[in-house]
DNA sequence: CTGAAAGCGCTAACAC
DNA sequence: GTGTTAGCGCTTTCAG
């Protein structure tokens, strides 16, 4: 830095001002400094800067599972918003399916990031609380208390799926459960409540968020006397696996069975798949999370929970049930179109 | 740190030694220091440390496209290997499809990472060279010179696909090209060379790595008088889109047309898809890249290119052609199984 | 093992 | 606008 100052014929302080874009520098000198820096190949040292400054202007983002493309969309929005607020993003993935999440968080704590954003955290509440005492934390998609949380309204999502199917005329709907997965219990709750509210029969098949679950659930259903005419899966992957198994059994989707997923992932949008699914407004989630972190950095001390509203994306895996409908329902169906 | 030293009743230097795990500290004192640190909630400041140390013990990883799940696997391996060598990984995604890659790289340069790993870089050779002058760079999947490169042998991959199809008895094979995509030209080269070597008819349909390409290519082929009995797609996504379009046209895969993809992504492994595809040894790629970076940090100055060998994963989208085969070939087919 | 001292590269006050 | 003076929190060196 001294070298740059010498090269530009100014003081080191002036160089410092230019480097962080202060407005109170004359254009002439600014250019001289920039030119000198370029000539010398000077690049400010981030470590030194953050040591001298109080804050790092950096948000640490820990991603539970990089394989989940859903996270990527949230990150996009997060990045745009963070950038707009003068923050940089530093990522770290919690490899090995959550095993190293603490490590990832601690690394960022040592880096003294201004705030931490956890995408799909599996941290124990205790561990999370301990970390939250050191640094503002925003959890996306989680359910913990004591930290900021941004998530979609899974219960409403479950309701949306059921409402859609009921409107199509279905009267017996199955739900393939997501087990311990994030939001799975709320999705189930929404499913059950909506089924009860609309007076349709329902059944819940236990499972998790995996592909195997989808196939096994169908096996399970096929053993019953009566197959539901519609299935609401805990997420898109399960839905796709279920469809695969249904078709292997000679059933047509949506003619014989309708299937609805959750998350509106990249997979659901594939034309081969073209899955009707509940969409999480990822960009909004990212935006809200970034703003949330910003506010915590700016001093707000009490954590809040933001719930964003999901919506339904109707594609080609849902349709009216194949059983002949009574005249009345048929008219309703027509009105739907 | 002074506080911890006081609390533990030792010198600050000793605390420093303990914090970075030096072996020449008695267990007794070490424990005293650790306990004191825990009691005070002390956490070393990474910025201060890297300012004082020469190196940062950190590798910066820039990911071109987080939506590409292929990268996630490479990262896993990268992380394991880096960790084993005492390195930490810091990620940054080049959002907006390559537009911000320079920014991401510069950020890491300011952080003074020991080396940079670029996953799927789209940087101009000039820009890359400029960065490489400041910090060792390893490009994964690229093709540039002047930096370390780790990539799979795309040409061999193309050959593998053709060899597999020829063994099944195919005599007219189409290739849906990957255009400007990474490695696409080499895949095409391998395809053409192998077709020539085995004396089978070939046709190349231009495209890129997108889903649209797969569908359009099939439209294109359907307009011809004679449909190839097998298709080698530039990547898995294209292959899946092609299969979709083929089936929409009433053709069966693999009965009427065999399809082979490239990359062995998560998508190909989905049971619904079950795509025969060329597999890139991601873990090996990750491992080699980490080792490469390590060596550069340790002093090796001349960049090298590592080419790892792909292999074929045979699944259910490839099979013998439907046209009746002469007796001779039929026996070959049998021998294959 | 300790204690002291110097310095990593930068920012931040303060006077000029 | 500019130069000066302190540190930021840690590592490192070196004598004891």
XYZ file of C-alpha atoms (C1' of nucleotides) in Angstrom:
706
model
C 0.000 0.000 0.000
C 2.910 2.251 0.787
C 4.302 1.405 -2.613
C 1.078 2.392 -4.299
C 1.020 5.631 -2.365
C 4.573 6.376 -3.415
C 3.894 5.415 -7.008
C 0.858 7.671 -7.137
C 2.608 10.391 -5.195
C 0.006 10.516 -2.443
C -0.394 9.435 1.134
C -1.252 5.948 2.257
C -4.471 7.213 3.795
C -5.589 8.460 0.431
C -4.949 5.080 -1.089
C -7.022 3.500 1.627
C -9.883 5.871 0.880
C -9.755 5.131 -2.796
C -9.622 1.401 -2.244
C -12.852 1.345 -0.377
C -14.531 3.755 -2.729
C -14.860 6.811 -0.539
C -16.577 9.692 -2.332
C -14.420 12.399 -0.836
C -11.461 11.978 -3.107
C -10.864 14.131 -6.144
C -11.310 12.302 -9.418
C -7.845 13.223 -10.463
C -6.133 11.656 -7.492
C -8.457 8.704 -7.517
C -7.405 7.900 -11.037
C -3.772 8.330 -10.171
C -4.152 5.842 -7.335
C -6.097 3.366 -9.425
C -3.504 3.573 -12.153
C -0.647 3.115 -9.720
C -2.366 0.135 -8.148
C -2.889 -1.445 -11.539
C 0.699 -0.810 -12.510
C 1.977 -2.454 -9.354
C -0.564 -5.256 -9.406
C -1.706 -4.215 -5.986
C -4.657 -5.986 -4.437
C -5.989 -5.082 -0.999
C -5.610 -7.734 1.667
C -9.018 -8.742 2.956
C -7.639 -10.225 6.156
C -5.901 -7.017 7.133
C -8.954 -5.000 6.289
C -11.342 -6.999 8.392
C -8.899 -6.972 11.245
C -8.834 -3.219 11.203
C -12.520 -2.723 10.536
C -15.062 -3.849 13.009
C -17.144 -5.809 10.577
C -16.341 -8.092 7.712
C -19.203 -7.153 5.408
C -19.498 -10.805 4.727
C -22.314 -13.256 5.171
C -21.410 -16.887 5.694
C -23.744 -19.359 4.059
C -23.709 -22.992 5.077
C -25.457 -25.325 2.692
C -26.542 -28.604 4.111
C -26.753 -30.448 0.845
C -25.217 -29.166 -2.335
C -26.861 -31.954 -4.256
C -30.179 -30.328 -3.626
C -30.673 -27.987 -6.537
C -33.356 -26.173 -4.648
C -30.675 -24.507 -2.602
C -29.069 -23.084 -5.687
C -32.092 -20.968 -6.495
C -32.287 -19.609 -3.004
C -28.615 -18.755 -3.207
C -29.139 -16.774 -6.361
C -31.619 -14.503 -4.677
C -29.549 -14.371 -1.520
C -26.575 -13.249 -3.490
C -28.355 -10.515 -5.406
C -29.863 -9.085 -2.256
C -26.672 -9.357 -0.222
C -24.685 -7.673 -2.961
C -27.195 -4.840 -3.079
C -26.627 -4.295 0.627
C -22.872 -4.269 0.322
C -22.359 -7.766 1.616
C -20.285 -10.502 0.174
C -21.225 -14.105 0.412
C -18.921 -16.865 1.462
C -20.171 -20.396 1.097
C -19.379 -23.573 2.822
C -21.092 -26.853 2.288
C -21.861 -29.199 5.117
C -20.464 -32.221 3.446
C -21.294 -35.742 4.345
C -24.959 -35.035 4.881
C -24.887 -32.800 7.872
C -22.011 -34.385 9.696
C -19.722 -31.415 9.334
C -22.177 -28.652 9.732
C -20.768 -27.568 13.075
C -17.333 -27.434 11.568
C -18.546 -25.276 8.736
C -20.255 -22.913 11.131
C -17.215 -22.674 13.381
C -15.019 -21.857 10.462
C -17.204 -18.893 9.642
C -17.277 -17.851 13.261
C -13.494 -17.714 13.199
C -13.707 -15.663 10.055
C -15.930 -13.298 11.961
C -18.621 -13.112 9.334
C -21.263 -10.554 10.193
C -24.057 -13.091 10.045
C -24.624 -16.704 9.204
C -27.251 -18.160 6.926
C -28.005 -21.842 7.265
C -29.633 -23.523 4.320
C -31.386 -26.623 5.545
C -29.669 -26.946 8.906
C -29.681 -30.205 10.820
C -27.957 -28.766 13.849
C -29.232 -29.687 17.277
C -31.148 -26.824 18.896
C -28.570 -26.620 21.666
C -25.656 -26.322 19.296
C -27.546 -23.778 17.255
C -28.346 -21.706 20.311
C -24.693 -21.706 21.310
C -23.686 -20.444 17.896
C -26.484 -17.916 17.832
C -25.015 -16.386 20.970
C -21.878 -15.539 19.032
C -23.327 -14.370 15.759
C -26.706 -13.616 14.191
C -28.069 -16.698 12.483
C -30.803 -17.046 9.905
C -32.071 -20.544 9.281
C -33.808 -21.202 5.995
C -36.375 -23.948 5.955
C -35.831 -24.865 9.558
C -38.077 -24.802 12.544
C -35.895 -23.856 15.475
C -36.551 -21.079 17.897
C -34.121 -18.488 19.153
C -32.826 -17.608 15.718
C -34.310 -15.973 12.655
C -36.169 -18.392 10.470
C -37.356 -18.070 6.905
C -39.465 -20.836 5.520
C -42.424 -21.501 3.311
C -45.820 -22.315 4.740
C -45.674 -26.077 4.380
C -49.068 -26.557 5.938
C -50.617 -24.259 3.368
C -48.688 -26.155 0.701
C -50.262 -29.392 1.791
C -53.650 -27.736 1.670
C -53.008 -26.379 -1.807
C -52.246 -29.840 -3.081
C -55.412 -31.289 -1.573
C -57.589 -28.420 -2.750
C -56.338 -28.882 -6.275
C -57.063 -32.595 -6.200
C -60.471 -32.135 -4.619
C -61.412 -29.636 -7.277
C -60.465 -32.171 -9.893
C -62.934 -34.520 -8.282
C -60.752 -36.836 -6.234
C -62.294 -38.321 -3.112
C -59.583 -40.647 -1.860
C -56.097 -39.221 -1.586
C -52.875 -40.691 -0.259
C -49.960 -38.780 1.201
C -46.462 -40.165 1.126
C -44.924 -38.717 4.225
C -41.537 -37.038 4.491
C -40.685 -38.374 7.924
C -38.080 -36.256 9.677
C -37.472 -34.098 6.631
C -37.687 -30.325 6.934
C -41.314 -29.237 6.903
C -42.608 -32.750 6.358
C -44.762 -32.744 9.442
C -46.394 -29.466 8.491
C -47.069 -30.726 5.004
C -48.779 -33.750 6.475
C -50.770 -31.557 8.832
C -51.971 -29.443 5.933
C -52.857 -32.536 3.969
C -54.877 -34.078 6.781
C -56.645 -30.870 7.714
C -57.626 -30.137 4.152
C -58.830 -33.668 3.572
C -60.965 -33.442 6.676
C -62.279 -30.029 5.696
C -63.324 -31.284 2.284
C -64.618 -34.568 3.557
C -62.389 -36.732 1.397
C -60.822 -40.002 2.455
C -57.156 -39.897 3.212
C -54.300 -42.197 4.034
C -50.744 -41.403 5.080
C -47.901 -43.713 4.156
C -44.758 -43.218 6.221
C -41.501 -42.483 4.466
C -38.714 -39.972 4.110
C -37.579 -37.673 1.304
C -35.892 -40.437 -0.689
C -36.507 -42.091 -4.007
C -36.925 -45.482 -2.335
C -39.768 -44.115 -0.276
C -41.735 -43.280 -3.391
C -41.448 -46.780 -4.808
C -42.137 -48.511 -1.533
C -45.178 -46.407 -0.872
C -46.692 -47.464 -4.169
C -45.968 -51.117 -3.435
C -47.747 -50.593 -0.183
C -50.755 -48.973 -1.816
C -50.991 -51.620 -4.506
C -51.471 -54.267 -1.838
C -54.674 -52.590 -0.711
C -58.049 -53.362 -2.187
C -58.723 -49.841 -3.236
C -56.096 -47.606 -4.735
C -56.432 -43.880 -4.061
C -57.060 -41.866 -7.232
C -54.522 -39.257 -6.224
C -51.238 -39.063 -4.359
C -49.582 -36.112 -2.689
C -45.898 -36.828 -2.227
C -43.709 -35.143 0.383
C -41.377 -33.837 -2.292
C -40.671 -34.022 -6.013
C -38.197 -36.850 -5.850
C -40.655 -39.063 -4.029
C -43.343 -38.096 -6.521
C -41.182 -39.027 -9.487
C -40.264 -42.361 -7.974
C -43.926 -43.008 -7.244
C -44.910 -42.245 -10.825
C -42.233 -44.574 -12.076
C -43.520 -47.393 -9.907
C -47.133 -46.714 -10.856
C -46.316 -46.880 -14.535
C -44.326 -50.044 -14.009
C -47.507 -51.504 -12.542
C -49.366 -50.592 -15.700
C -51.172 -47.568 -14.309
C -51.378 -44.314 -16.184
C -50.600 -40.921 -14.686
C -52.751 -38.882 -14.473
C -55.499 -41.001 -16.034
C -55.543 -43.667 -13.336
C -53.741 -41.839 -10.566
C -52.845 -38.171 -10.158
C -49.581 -37.266 -8.478
C -48.561 -33.985 -6.883
C -45.086 -33.232 -5.575
C -43.524 -30.527 -3.438
C -40.734 -28.008 -4.016
C -41.014 -27.421 -7.752
C -37.448 -28.473 -8.238
C -35.616 -28.584 -11.506
C -36.623 -32.222 -11.719
C -40.322 -31.379 -11.696
C -39.870 -28.896 -14.499
C -38.167 -31.401 -16.791
C -40.465 -31.986 -19.715
C -40.086 -35.713 -19.280
C -41.427 -35.382 -15.779
C -43.708 -32.349 -16.008
C -44.879 -32.744 -12.458
C -47.685 -30.861 -10.776
C -46.086 -29.608 -7.603
C -46.213 -27.087 -4.799
C -43.769 -24.298 -5.464
C -41.673 -22.668 -2.788
C -40.973 -19.049 -3.698
C -37.224 -19.481 -3.534
C -36.286 -16.046 -4.699
C -38.486 -14.492 -2.079
C -37.031 -16.789 0.542
C -33.535 -15.758 -0.447
C -34.465 -12.122 -0.451
C -36.146 -12.242 2.919
C -33.260 -14.154 4.445
C -30.712 -11.626 3.235
C -32.808 -8.760 4.531
C -33.257 -10.547 7.812
C -29.523 -10.996 8.232
C -28.997 -7.364 7.340
C -31.408 -6.232 10.030
C -29.747 -8.377 12.636
C -26.395 -6.924 11.728
C -27.903 -3.471 11.975
C -28.945 -4.096 15.522
C -32.320 -5.777 15.742
C -31.832 -8.254 18.516
C -34.930 -10.391 18.746
C -35.191 -13.184 16.226
C -38.249 -13.411 14.035
C -39.808 -16.049 11.841
C -40.834 -15.232 8.301
C -43.272 -17.522 6.589
C -43.702 -17.119 2.858
C -46.636 -18.481 0.939
C -46.203 -21.340 -1.507
C -48.253 -21.730 -4.658
C -49.247 -24.570 -6.895
C -47.730 -25.266 -10.286
C -50.126 -27.375 -12.272
C -48.473 -29.542 -14.874
C -49.415 -32.810 -16.465
C -49.387 -35.340 -13.642
C -52.707 -34.295 -12.169
C -56.149 -34.641 -13.692
C -59.648 -35.742 -12.910
C -60.093 -39.251 -11.545
C -60.922 -41.957 -14.052
C -63.945 -43.307 -12.229
C -67.160 -42.064 -13.836
C -68.393 -39.076 -11.926
C -72.011 -38.265 -11.101
C -73.538 -35.516 -13.230
C -73.114 -32.827 -10.604
C -69.407 -33.318 -10.162
C -68.954 -33.534 -13.862
C -70.273 -30.041 -14.249
C -67.888 -28.816 -11.582
C -65.081 -30.426 -13.485
C -66.070 -28.670 -16.625
C -66.119 -25.396 -14.775
C -62.608 -26.016 -13.657
C -61.137 -26.054 -17.049
C -6.038 -14.217 23.866
C -4.414 -12.392 26.740
C -7.495 -13.135 28.766
C -7.232 -16.817 28.026
C -3.563 -16.799 28.976
C -4.385 -15.086 32.240
C -7.308 -17.395 32.940
C -5.164 -20.442 32.325
C -2.203 -18.952 34.151
C 0.162 -19.287 31.215
C 1.830 -17.069 28.658
C 0.131 -15.826 25.507
C 2.696 -17.648 23.416
C 1.629 -20.895 24.970
C -1.985 -20.209 24.151
C -0.992 -19.568 20.580
C 0.831 -22.883 20.460
C -2.152 -24.729 21.833
C -4.574 -23.051 19.482
C -2.797 -24.280 16.450
C -2.219 -27.724 17.865
C 1.500 -27.696 18.385
C 2.773 -31.005 19.772
C 5.341 -29.457 22.073
C 2.991 -28.528 24.843
C 2.497 -30.649 27.924
C -0.917 -32.250 28.141
C -1.525 -30.637 31.456
C -1.062 -27.106 30.231
C -2.842 -27.824 27.011
C -5.911 -28.868 28.919
C -5.713 -25.852 31.137
C -5.643 -23.611 28.084
C -8.471 -25.433 26.343
C -10.576 -25.232 29.478
C -9.872 -21.543 29.917
C -10.739 -20.859 26.302
C -14.010 -22.728 26.639
C -14.846 -20.890 29.832
C -14.260 -17.536 28.184
C -15.899 -18.490 24.908
C -12.705 -17.631 23.129
C -12.467 -18.284 19.429
C -9.314 -17.515 17.441
C -9.656 -14.790 14.858
C -8.940 -16.212 11.434
C -8.252 -12.810 9.907
C -5.583 -11.992 12.455
C -4.045 -15.392 12.074
C -3.701 -15.267 8.333
C -2.334 -11.775 8.559
C 0.415 -12.973 10.827
C 1.049 -16.276 9.092
C 2.345 -16.383 5.583
C -0.292 -18.693 4.235
C -3.994 -19.037 4.769
C -4.256 -22.811 4.589
C -7.345 -22.241 2.559
C -8.330 -23.259 -0.920
C -10.841 -21.109 -2.725
C -13.285 -22.977 -4.901
C -15.315 -21.161 -7.513
C -18.259 -23.100 -8.868
C -19.559 -21.992 -12.196
C -22.991 -23.472 -11.834
C -24.391 -24.631 -8.562
C -27.374 -26.086 -10.350
C -25.127 -28.682 -11.853
C -25.199 -31.524 -9.392
C -22.130 -32.978 -10.970
C -20.080 -30.335 -9.217
C -21.333 -31.436 -5.847
C -19.709 -34.829 -6.148
C -16.413 -33.356 -7.172
C -16.619 -31.050 -4.188
C -17.092 -33.947 -1.839
C -13.852 -35.512 -2.932
C -12.108 -32.172 -3.022
C -13.122 -31.500 0.514
C -12.011 -34.841 1.872
C -8.622 -34.559 0.224
C -8.114 -30.920 1.171
C -9.031 -31.619 4.754
C -6.539 -34.472 4.866
C -3.839 -32.040 3.779
C -4.724 -29.474 6.379
C -6.567 -27.194 4.024
C -9.910 -25.603 4.434
C -12.248 -24.981 1.583
C -14.042 -21.745 0.952
C -16.637 -21.746 -1.769
C -18.026 -19.091 -3.948
C -20.454 -19.620 -6.754
C -20.230 -17.751 -10.005
C -23.815 -16.713 -10.097
C -25.644 -15.609 -13.154
C -24.094 -18.228 -15.361
C -20.519 -17.151 -15.436
C -21.040 -13.422 -15.377
C -19.544 -12.948 -11.968
C -16.773 -15.425 -12.118
C -14.077 -12.777 -12.188
C -15.607 -11.171 -9.160
C -15.618 -14.439 -7.293
C -11.997 -15.065 -8.167
C -10.945 -11.583 -7.144
C -12.646 -11.938 -3.832
C -10.570 -15.015 -3.103
C -7.463 -13.278 -4.283
C -8.116 -10.570 -1.723
C -8.589 -13.235 0.860
C -5.178 -14.526 -0.094
C -6.242 -18.127 -0.458
C -3.287 -20.412 -1.068
C -4.727 -21.721 -4.296
C -7.827 -21.455 -6.393
C -9.888 -24.255 -7.860
C -12.238 -23.412 -10.683
C -15.091 -25.801 -11.299
C -16.264 -25.365 -14.860
C -14.646 -22.012 -15.552
C -15.816 -19.818 -18.416
C -13.105 -17.227 -17.911
C -11.337 -15.855 -20.953
C -7.817 -17.258 -21.298
C -6.352 -13.792 -20.825
C -8.204 -13.126 -17.616
C -7.313 -16.555 -16.365
C -3.650 -16.025 -17.143
C -3.683 -12.746 -15.262
C -5.147 -14.424 -12.200
C -2.791 -17.356 -12.502
C 0.087 -14.924 -12.162
C -1.136 -14.037 -8.694
C -2.126 -17.401 -7.348
C -1.930 -21.078 -8.338
C -5.063 -22.066 -10.215
C -6.463 -25.486 -10.940
C -9.214 -25.649 -13.530
C -11.496 -28.652 -13.445
C -13.078 -29.688 -16.709
C -11.530 -26.856 -18.660
C -9.143 -26.761 -21.507
C -6.960 -23.742 -20.968
C -3.211 -23.720 -20.914
C -0.926 -22.022 -18.426
C -2.740 -23.384 -15.402
C -3.235 -26.808 -13.913
C -6.094 -28.672 -15.506
C -7.932 -31.752 -14.348
C -10.474 -33.230 -16.668
C -11.813 -36.499 -17.931
C -10.853 -37.908 -21.283
C -13.896 -36.812 -23.258
C -12.588 -38.258 -26.467
C -12.250 -41.654 -24.851
C -15.741 -41.193 -23.436
C -17.138 -40.698 -26.906
C -15.335 -43.789 -28.042
C -16.687 -45.797 -25.134
C -20.222 -44.884 -26.066
C -19.721 -45.891 -29.688
C -17.926 -49.119 -28.808
C -20.772 -50.113 -26.565
C -23.345 -49.417 -29.254
C -21.329 -51.169 -31.945
C -21.004 -54.231 -29.762
C -24.760 -54.258 -29.382
C -24.977 -54.400 -33.156
C -25.794 -50.836 -34.113
C -24.602 -49.679 -37.521
C -26.034 -46.177 -37.762
C -25.465 -43.890 -34.816
C -26.321 -40.241 -34.260
C -24.520 -37.819 -31.979
C -26.274 -34.831 -30.513
C -23.492 -32.311 -30.185
C -22.724 -30.190 -27.147
C -21.669 -27.100 -29.060
C -19.486 -24.812 -26.976
C -19.963 -26.845 -23.818
C -16.918 -28.027 -21.881
C -15.446 -31.084 -23.557
C -18.153 -31.236 -26.193
C -15.729 -31.021 -29.088
C -13.610 -33.829 -27.723
C -16.664 -36.005 -27.220
C -17.620 -35.438 -30.808
C -14.102 -36.231 -31.937
C -14.175 -39.505 -30.055
C -17.559 -40.321 -31.498
C -16.501 -39.688 -35.069
C -13.183 -41.463 -34.764
C -14.753 -44.539 -33.219
C -17.516 -44.647 -35.805
C -14.933 -44.468 -38.551
C -12.781 -47.100 -36.904
C -15.703 -49.497 -36.651
C -17.065 -48.643 -40.043
C -20.491 -47.590 -38.827
C -22.549 -44.761 -40.298
C -22.671 -41.638 -38.231
C -24.407 -38.301 -38.161
C -23.820 -35.293 -35.921
C -26.669 -32.985 -35.026
C -25.585 -29.590 -33.720
C -26.784 -28.420 -30.330
C -25.693 -27.370 -26.893
C -26.019 -28.917 -23.436
C -29.672 -27.957 -23.026
C -32.913 -29.836 -22.744
C -34.270 -28.088 -25.852
C -31.384 -29.428 -27.870
C -32.387 -32.992 -27.120
C -35.954 -32.486 -28.292
C -35.001 -30.514 -31.374
C -32.428 -33.052 -32.409
C -35.045 -35.783 -32.386
C -37.419 -33.647 -34.441
C -34.605 -33.219 -36.866
C -33.875 -36.934 -37.043
C -37.525 -37.845 -37.436
C -37.679 -35.805 -40.599
C -35.093 -38.044 -42.225
C -35.990 -41.181 -44.116
C -33.923 -43.446 -41.966
C -33.710 -43.069 -38.218
C -30.453 -44.102 -36.563
C -30.879 -47.058 -34.232
C -28.792 -45.427 -31.558
C -28.069 -41.943 -30.249
C -25.114 -40.675 -28.264
C -26.056 -37.433 -26.534
C -23.543 -34.803 -25.418
C -24.757 -35.067 -21.842
C -27.421 -36.667 -19.682
C -29.893 -33.837 -19.845
C -29.891 -33.894 -23.625
C -30.262 -37.664 -23.558
C -33.266 -37.507 -21.262
C -34.943 -34.870 -23.384
C -34.260 -36.964 -26.467
C -35.800 -40.041 -24.897
C -38.827 -38.042 -23.937
C -39.284 -36.822 -27.486
C -38.708 -40.278 -28.938
C -41.348 -41.790 -26.724
C -43.744 -39.000 -27.554
C -43.270 -40.023 -31.187
C -44.270 -43.552 -30.301
C -40.798 -45.030 -30.348
C -39.554 -47.334 -27.630
C -36.215 -46.956 -25.867
C -34.155 -49.079 -26.155
C -36.210 -51.356 -28.407
C -36.437 -48.954 -31.324
C -33.638 -46.573 -30.443
C -30.838 -46.844 -27.904
C -29.705 -43.713 -26.105
C -26.436 -43.068 -24.289
C -25.710 -39.953 -22.258
C -22.628 -38.395 -20.705
C -21.662 -37.473 -17.138
C -23.583 -40.062 -15.149
C -25.356 -37.355 -13.240
C -27.883 -37.888 -10.538
C -30.520 -37.592 -13.225
C -29.186 -40.604 -15.111
C -29.215 -42.704 -11.979
C -32.875 -41.982 -11.240
C -34.747 -45.223 -11.627
C -37.316 -43.493 -13.805
C -34.571 -42.547 -16.176
C -32.034 -45.347 -15.750
C -29.826 -43.998 -18.465
C -26.811 -45.713 -19.982
C -24.146 -43.052 -19.772
C -20.448 -42.289 -19.730
C -19.289 -41.775 -16.188
C -16.763 -39.165 -15.170
C -14.823 -40.367 -12.138
C -15.751 -37.352 -10.063
C -14.138 -38.463 -6.865
C -10.873 -39.051 -8.629
C -11.163 -35.684 -10.313
C -11.697 -34.033 -6.969
C -8.837 -35.894 -5.424
C -6.415 -35.122 -8.206
C -7.391 -31.454 -8.200
C -6.788 -31.125 -4.474
C -3.440 -32.833 -4.772
C -2.559 -30.645 -7.687
C -3.314 -27.497 -5.732
C -1.320 -28.818 -2.834
C 1.724 -29.385 -5.025
C 1.527 -25.918 -6.456
C 1.366 -24.474 -2.985
C 4.348 -26.582 -2.042
C 6.380 -25.057 -4.793
C 5.930 -26.850 -8.078
C 5.793 -24.052 -10.555
C 4.945 -25.505 -13.936
C 1.293 -26.248 -14.549
C 0.286 -29.728 -15.614
C -2.790 -31.311 -17.126
C -4.274 -34.430 -15.608
C -6.607 -36.482 -17.707
C -8.631 -39.135 -15.936
C -10.303 -42.004 -17.703
C -14.084 -42.197 -17.931
C -16.006 -45.445 -17.944
C -19.353 -46.596 -19.174
C -22.340 -47.241 -16.945
C -24.728 -49.521 -18.749
C -28.321 -49.116 -17.702
C -31.593 -49.704 -19.452
C -31.641 -47.222 -22.315
C -29.290 -49.160 -24.533
C -29.861 -52.493 -26.200
C -29.500 -54.290 -29.501
C -31.137 -52.706 -32.527
C -34.605 -53.927 -33.408
C -33.822 -54.790 -36.999
C -33.406 -58.540 -37.439
C -29.744 -59.365 -37.331
C -27.964 -61.898 -39.486
C -27.045 -65.124 -37.725
C -23.452 -64.150 -37.222
C -24.191 -60.930 -35.415
C -26.829 -62.640 -33.387
C -24.220 -64.925 -31.924
C -22.029 -61.961 -31.100
C -24.963 -60.433 -29.324
C -25.455 -63.538 -27.284
C -21.819 -63.526 -26.321
C -22.200 -60.034 -25.065
C -24.686 -60.835 -22.406
C 8.160 -23.551 28.479
C 8.015 -17.988 29.237
C 8.121 -13.014 28.336
C 9.068 -9.274 25.449
C 9.077 -7.168 21.155
C 8.270 -6.630 16.318
C 5.274 -6.787 12.566
C 1.505 -8.818 9.194
C -1.534 -4.809 5.940
C -4.973 -2.127 6.772
C -8.400 1.405 8.970
C -9.538 5.199 11.851
C -9.007 9.284 14.453
C -7.089 13.228 14.741
C -4.677 17.340 13.490
C -2.695 19.746 9.589
C -8.218 16.870 1.033
C -3.750 15.121 3.477
C -0.260 13.148 6.679
C 0.369 11.048 11.309
C -0.342 7.953 14.834
C -2.389 4.119 16.886
C -3.920 -0.073 17.050
C -6.969 -4.648 15.112
C -5.442 -10.069 17.162
C -2.397 -12.996 16.090
C 2.405 -15.343 15.092
C 7.211 -15.326 15.441
C 11.672 -14.759 17.107
C 14.815 -14.865 20.568
C 16.856 -14.840 24.931
C 16.100 -16.621 29.307
